[in-house]
């Protein structure tokens, strides 16, 4: 899958909310959430890729909570209703539904992947390495992963479409310009939505390893010619790739060395770790989804009230 580098990770990253010093608590909350998200995005800390994504989802939830408070202010509602024909306002409203779709699809993808892991864990608990059922279940898990790639690609295309339409804001910095404050906050949220969802989808779109059913030979960039992948070769892999390594090791014909017990246990540990990560991602996406809905409903209510 082709890499997608949103503007929010380069051209827009240097921007800040630039909200007034004497602000309502909601604008302070928004600025703090934005700064926290940008710090995580650029951090080279020991956090894993999955941990960073979970933190970003939590940060986005906090950001949208602040935006909900900002949109509840009479000044904000008045400013938006008076400029409901503004191109930027309409674009942000249109974008909001795309983020809801992407978030919902990502949540469904995570849930399906988690169900596949549970089925594979059950198979490994009751099977021995050389039983055909284990091989079949691994292949089934890989096929289900592959089928999810199309939906992930569609979601990435939606994000790319929104990202390509994004233009830098040229608004007043006046403390009295409430429209400027609201649009800056919504634009920052939009950019961070793109960045976080892109990272999540790319994490989930790890290329699925290919299996030759006739001999169950692993054909993968993660298993190197001449032996099994070692720990040193896995340092830069994410948790999904780590599971692929463990499952690939299960299917390599290495019967002369062991009975496969250690490899089965290793695969089970990796699957349990990935299941925990997917559980956290699912919870984060569910909470964020609710706030994305609320933000869009607030915007639509404000704009519809302005026409009545």
Short mmCIF file of C-alpha atoms in Angstrom, two decimals:
data_model
loop_
_atom_site.label_atom_id
_atom_site.label_comp_id
_atom_site.label_asym_id
_atom_site.label_seq_id
_atom_site.Cartn_x
_atom_site.Cartn_y
_atom_site.Cartn_z
CA UNK A 1 0.00 0.00 0.00
CA UNK A 2 1.42 3.38 -1.00
CA UNK A 3 2.58 5.63 1.78
CA UNK A 4 0.41 8.62 2.59
CA UNK A 5 2.11 11.62 4.14
CA UNK A 6 -0.57 14.13 5.14
CA UNK A 7 0.16 17.83 5.11
CA UNK A 8 -0.54 17.82 8.82
CA UNK A 9 2.79 16.02 9.24
CA UNK A 10 4.84 18.52 7.26
CA UNK A 11 3.41 21.72 5.79
CA UNK A 12 0.97 22.32 8.62
CA UNK A 13 2.86 20.93 11.56
CA UNK A 14 4.53 24.23 12.40
CA UNK A 15 1.18 25.95 12.82
CA UNK A 16 -0.32 26.49 16.24
CA UNK A 17 -3.77 27.35 17.45
CA UNK A 18 -2.62 30.88 18.36
CA UNK A 19 -5.63 31.48 20.54
CA UNK A 20 -5.91 34.70 22.56
CA UNK A 21 -4.12 34.95 25.87
CA UNK A 22 -7.27 36.00 27.69
CA UNK A 23 -9.47 33.15 26.59
CA UNK A 24 -12.44 31.16 27.71
CA UNK A 25 -11.35 27.92 29.46
CA UNK A 26 -12.46 25.95 26.40
CA UNK A 27 -9.88 27.65 24.17
CA UNK A 28 -7.15 27.00 26.73
CA UNK A 29 -8.22 23.36 26.85
CA UNK A 30 -8.08 23.19 23.05
CA UNK A 31 -4.62 24.72 22.90
CA UNK A 32 -3.30 22.33 25.54
CA UNK A 33 -4.76 19.33 23.70
CA UNK A 34 -3.28 20.45 20.37
CA UNK A 35 0.16 21.02 21.84
CA UNK A 36 0.05 17.64 23.57
CA UNK A 37 -0.91 15.89 20.32
CA UNK A 38 1.86 17.60 18.37
CA UNK A 39 4.39 16.65 21.04
CA UNK A 40 3.39 12.99 20.79
CA UNK A 41 3.47 13.15 16.99
CA UNK A 42 7.05 14.40 16.86
CA UNK A 43 8.31 12.53 19.92
CA UNK A 44 11.09 9.98 19.52
CA UNK A 45 10.29 8.43 22.90
CA UNK A 46 10.25 4.75 23.78
CA UNK A 47 6.50 4.53 23.09
CA UNK A 48 5.60 1.90 20.50
CA UNK A 49 3.70 2.90 17.36
CA UNK A 50 0.52 1.44 18.80
CA UNK A 51 0.95 3.29 22.10
CA UNK A 52 1.42 6.59 20.25
CA UNK A 53 -1.76 5.99 18.26
CA UNK A 54 -3.73 5.17 21.43
CA UNK A 55 -2.42 8.35 23.06
CA UNK A 56 -3.34 10.35 19.97
CA UNK A 57 -6.90 8.99 19.97
CA UNK A 58 -7.23 9.97 23.62
CA UNK A 59 -5.80 13.40 22.84
CA UNK A 60 -8.23 13.88 19.96
CA UNK A 61 -11.10 13.05 22.30
CA UNK A 62 -9.92 15.78 24.69
CA UNK A 63 -9.56 18.20 21.78
CA UNK A 64 -13.11 17.60 20.59
CA UNK A 65 -14.41 17.97 24.14
CA UNK A 66 -12.87 21.43 24.17
CA UNK A 67 -14.37 22.21 20.76
CA UNK A 68 -17.81 21.14 21.98
CA UNK A 69 -17.47 23.63 24.85
CA UNK A 70 -16.30 26.32 22.42
CA UNK A 71 -19.25 25.73 20.09
CA UNK A 72 -21.65 25.96 23.05
CA UNK A 73 -20.62 29.58 23.68
CA UNK A 74 -23.18 32.18 22.48
CA UNK A 75 -20.38 34.22 20.88
CA UNK A 76 -19.24 31.22 18.86
CA UNK A 77 -22.76 30.40 17.75
CA UNK A 78 -23.40 33.99 16.73
CA UNK A 79 -20.14 34.20 14.78
CA UNK A 80 -20.82 30.97 12.86
CA UNK A 81 -24.47 31.75 12.14
CA UNK A 82 -23.47 35.14 10.70
CA UNK A 83 -20.92 33.49 8.41
CA UNK A 84 -22.74 30.30 7.46
CA UNK A 85 -22.13 30.98 3.76
CA UNK A 86 -18.39 31.28 4.35
CA UNK A 87 -16.47 28.75 2.22
CA UNK A 88 -14.23 27.71 5.11
CA UNK A 89 -17.20 27.08 7.39
CA UNK A 90 -18.92 24.89 4.79
CA UNK A 91 -15.72 22.96 4.07
CA UNK A 92 -15.22 22.16 7.76
CA UNK A 93 -18.81 20.94 8.04
CA UNK A 94 -18.35 18.72 4.97
CA UNK A 95 -15.10 17.33 6.32
CA UNK A 96 -16.71 16.40 9.63
CA UNK A 97 -18.83 13.68 8.04
CA UNK A 98 -15.78 12.15 6.34
CA UNK A 99 -13.98 11.87 9.68
CA UNK A 100 -17.02 10.17 11.15
CA UNK A 101 -17.02 7.65 8.29
CA UNK A 102 -13.28 7.00 8.60
CA UNK A 103 -13.52 6.58 12.38
CA UNK A 104 -16.46 4.18 12.07
CA UNK A 105 -14.72 2.11 9.39
CA UNK A 106 -11.48 2.00 11.38
CA UNK A 107 -13.39 0.81 14.45
CA UNK A 108 -15.09 -1.93 12.40
CA UNK A 109 -11.72 -2.99 10.98
CA UNK A 110 -10.20 -3.24 14.44
CA UNK A 111 -13.18 -5.25 15.71
CA UNK A 112 -12.97 -7.71 12.81
CA UNK A 113 -9.24 -8.10 13.27
CA UNK A 114 -9.75 -8.73 16.97
CA UNK A 115 -12.34 -11.44 16.25
CA UNK A 116 -9.89 -13.11 13.87
CA UNK A 117 -7.24 -13.12 16.58
CA UNK A 118 -9.62 -14.73 19.07
CA UNK A 119 -10.40 -17.50 16.60
CA UNK A 120 -6.73 -18.12 15.94
CA UNK A 121 -5.94 -18.15 19.66
CA UNK A 122 -8.63 -20.79 20.17
CA UNK A 123 -7.15 -22.88 17.37
CA UNK A 124 -3.64 -22.70 18.80
CA UNK A 125 -4.83 -23.70 22.26
CA UNK A 126 -6.39 -26.92 21.00
CA UNK A 127 -4.02 -27.80 18.16
CA UNK A 128 -0.59 -29.23 17.71
CA UNK A 129 1.82 -27.62 15.29
CA UNK A 130 1.57 -30.27 12.59
CA UNK A 131 -2.20 -30.50 12.53
CA UNK A 132 -3.76 -29.25 9.31
CA UNK A 133 -6.33 -27.21 11.27
CA UNK A 134 -3.66 -24.87 12.61
CA UNK A 135 -2.36 -24.19 9.12
CA UNK A 136 -5.87 -23.65 7.80
CA UNK A 137 -6.75 -21.21 10.58
CA UNK A 138 -3.56 -19.21 10.04
CA UNK A 139 -4.40 -18.99 6.34
CA UNK A 140 -7.97 -17.93 7.19
CA UNK A 141 -6.68 -15.20 9.50
CA UNK A 142 -4.38 -13.90 6.77
CA UNK A 143 -7.19 -13.93 4.20
CA UNK A 144 -9.45 -11.95 6.54
CA UNK A 145 -6.65 -9.42 7.05
CA UNK A 146 -6.24 -9.12 3.30
CA UNK A 147 -9.97 -8.52 2.79
CA UNK A 148 -9.80 -5.57 5.19
CA UNK A 149 -7.14 -3.87 3.08
CA UNK A 150 -9.73 -2.59 0.58
CA UNK A 151 -11.68 -0.74 3.26
CA UNK A 152 -8.47 0.67 4.70
CA UNK A 153 -7.46 1.89 1.23
CA UNK A 154 -10.83 3.60 0.78
CA UNK A 155 -10.49 5.35 4.14
CA UNK A 156 -6.97 6.51 3.30
CA UNK A 157 -8.28 7.84 -0.03
CA UNK A 158 -10.93 9.87 1.83
CA UNK A 159 -8.29 11.35 4.10
CA UNK A 160 -6.05 12.16 1.15
CA UNK A 161 -8.95 13.90 -0.59
CA UNK A 162 -9.59 16.08 2.46
CA UNK A 163 -5.88 16.69 2.95
CA UNK A 164 -5.44 17.86 -0.64
CA UNK A 165 -8.25 20.38 -0.20
CA UNK A 166 -6.81 21.86 2.98
CA UNK A 167 -5.56 25.43 2.61
CA UNK A 168 -3.71 27.56 5.17
CA UNK A 169 -5.94 29.80 7.22
CA UNK A 170 -5.62 33.54 6.73
CA UNK A 171 -7.70 34.90 9.57
CA UNK A 172 -7.50 37.80 11.94
CA UNK A 173 -5.69 37.32 15.24
CA UNK A 174 -7.96 39.86 16.90
CA UNK A 175 -9.13 38.84 20.35
CA UNK A 176 -12.64 40.00 19.38
CA UNK A 177 -12.79 37.88 16.25
CA UNK A 178 -14.65 34.85 17.59
CA UNK A 179 -15.05 33.39 14.11
CA UNK A 180 -11.27 33.32 13.77
CA UNK A 181 -10.94 31.49 17.08
CA UNK A 182 -13.55 28.87 16.16
CA UNK A 183 -12.19 28.26 12.67
CA UNK A 184 -8.62 27.98 13.90
CA UNK A 185 -9.66 25.39 16.47
CA UNK A 186 -11.72 23.42 13.94
CA UNK A 187 -8.90 23.52 11.40
CA UNK A 188 -6.35 22.28 13.92
CA UNK A 189 -8.74 19.47 14.84
CA UNK A 190 -9.15 18.61 11.16
CA UNK A 191 -5.40 18.43 10.58
CA UNK A 192 -4.87 16.27 13.64
CA UNK A 193 -7.78 14.01 12.65
CA UNK A 194 -6.04 13.39 9.32
CA UNK A 195 -2.67 12.76 10.95
CA UNK A 196 -3.97 10.38 13.62
CA UNK A 197 -6.31 8.40 11.38
CA UNK A 198 -3.58 8.08 8.74
CA UNK A 199 -1.16 6.68 11.32
CA UNK A 200 -3.79 4.24 12.58
CA UNK A 201 -4.77 3.01 9.12
CA UNK A 202 -1.17 2.59 8.02
CA UNK A 203 -0.52 0.62 11.20
CA UNK A 204 -3.44 -1.68 10.36
CA UNK A 205 -2.47 -2.02 6.70
CA UNK A 206 0.73 -3.99 7.26
CA UNK A 207 1.23 -6.12 4.12
CA UNK A 208 -0.16 -9.59 4.74
CA UNK A 209 2.39 -12.38 4.42
CA UNK A 210 1.87 -14.72 1.48
CA UNK A 211 1.58 -18.45 1.90
CA UNK A 212 2.03 -21.21 -0.68
CA UNK A 213 -0.67 -23.68 0.41
CA UNK A 214 1.03 -26.69 -1.23
CA UNK A 215 4.03 -26.61 1.07
CA UNK A 216 3.07 -23.85 3.52
CA UNK A 217 6.27 -22.00 2.71
CA UNK A 218 6.41 -18.47 4.02
CA UNK A 219 7.18 -15.89 1.36
CA UNK A 220 7.71 -12.76 3.36
CA UNK A 221 10.13 -9.91 3.71
CA UNK A 222 10.06 -10.55 7.44
CA UNK A 223 11.49 -14.08 7.29
CA UNK A 224 15.02 -14.08 5.96
CA UNK A 225 16.55 -16.75 3.78
CA UNK A 226 18.42 -19.34 5.77
CA UNK A 227 16.51 -19.29 9.04
CA UNK A 228 13.86 -17.84 11.28
CA UNK A 229 13.72 -14.13 12.02
CA UNK A 230 15.66 -13.28 15.14
CA UNK A 231 14.88 -10.67 17.76
CA UNK A 232 17.47 -8.25 16.42
CA UNK A 233 15.76 -8.20 13.03
CA UNK A 234 12.42 -7.31 14.61
CA UNK A 235 13.40 -4.11 16.38
CA UNK A 236 11.71 -1.87 13.83
CA UNK A 237 8.55 -3.92 13.36
CA UNK A 238 5.17 -2.96 14.74
CA UNK A 239 2.97 -5.34 16.69
CA UNK A 240 1.09 -6.65 13.66
CA UNK A 241 4.33 -7.45 11.86
CA UNK A 242 5.56 -9.18 15.01
CA UNK A 243 2.51 -11.45 14.92
CA UNK A 244 3.18 -12.22 11.26
CA UNK A 245 6.72 -13.28 12.19
CA UNK A 246 5.42 -15.61 14.90
CA UNK A 247 2.76 -17.14 12.65
CA UNK A 248 5.24 -17.53 9.82
CA UNK A 249 7.62 -19.33 12.13
CA UNK A 250 4.83 -21.77 12.98
CA UNK A 251 4.46 -22.80 9.36
CA UNK A 252 8.11 -23.27 8.51
CA UNK A 253 9.11 -26.93 8.31
CA UNK A 254 11.69 -27.08 11.07
CA UNK A 255 10.61 -30.37 12.64
CA UNK A 256 14.12 -31.66 13.11
CA UNK A 257 14.85 -29.00 15.71
CA UNK A 258 11.79 -29.00 17.98
CA UNK A 259 8.21 -30.13 18.34
CA UNK A 260 6.87 -26.62 17.83
CA UNK A 261 5.72 -26.03 21.43
CA UNK A 262 7.96 -23.02 21.91
CA UNK A 263 6.83 -21.50 18.62
CA UNK A 264 3.17 -22.02 19.50
CA UNK A 265 3.68 -20.33 22.88
CA UNK A 266 5.50 -17.44 21.21
CA UNK A 267 2.65 -16.98 18.73
CA UNK A 268 0.11 -17.06 21.56
CA UNK A 269 2.01 -14.34 23.47
CA UNK A 270 2.22 -12.14 20.39
CA UNK A 271 -1.47 -12.61 19.64
CA UNK A 272 -2.43 -11.76 23.23
CA UNK A 273 -0.33 -8.60 23.09
CA UNK A 274 -1.92 -7.57 19.79
CA UNK A 275 -5.41 -8.30 21.12
CA UNK A 276 -4.75 -5.96 24.05
CA UNK A 277 -3.60 -3.24 21.66
CA UNK A 278 -6.65 -3.68 19.42
CA UNK A 279 -8.91 -3.51 22.48
CA UNK A 280 -7.36 -0.15 23.41
CA UNK A 281 -7.71 1.11 19.84
CA UNK A 282 -11.34 0.02 19.70
CA UNK A 283 -12.16 1.81 22.96
CA UNK A 284 -10.35 4.95 21.82
CA UNK A 285 -12.14 4.95 18.46
CA UNK A 286 -15.54 4.41 20.10
CA UNK A 287 -15.09 7.40 22.42
CA UNK A 288 -13.74 9.59 19.63
CA UNK A 289 -16.58 8.57 17.31
CA UNK A 290 -19.13 9.89 19.80
CA UNK A 291 -17.36 13.24 20.03
CA UNK A 292 -17.04 13.54 16.25
CA UNK A 293 -20.81 13.04 16.03
CA UNK A 294 -21.42 15.67 18.69
CA UNK A 295 -19.14 18.19 16.98
CA UNK A 296 -20.93 17.74 13.66
CA UNK A 297 -24.38 17.92 15.26
CA UNK A 298 -23.38 21.13 17.07
CA UNK A 299 -22.18 22.71 13.82
CA UNK A 300 -25.33 21.71 11.93
CA UNK A 301 -27.60 22.96 14.71
CA UNK A 302 -25.82 26.31 14.84
CA UNK A 303 -25.96 26.80 11.08
CA UNK A 304 -29.57 25.64 10.75
CA UNK A 305 -30.64 27.98 13.57
CA UNK A 306 -29.05 30.84 11.66
CA UNK A 307 -31.32 30.24 8.67
CA UNK A 308 -34.55 30.11 10.66
#
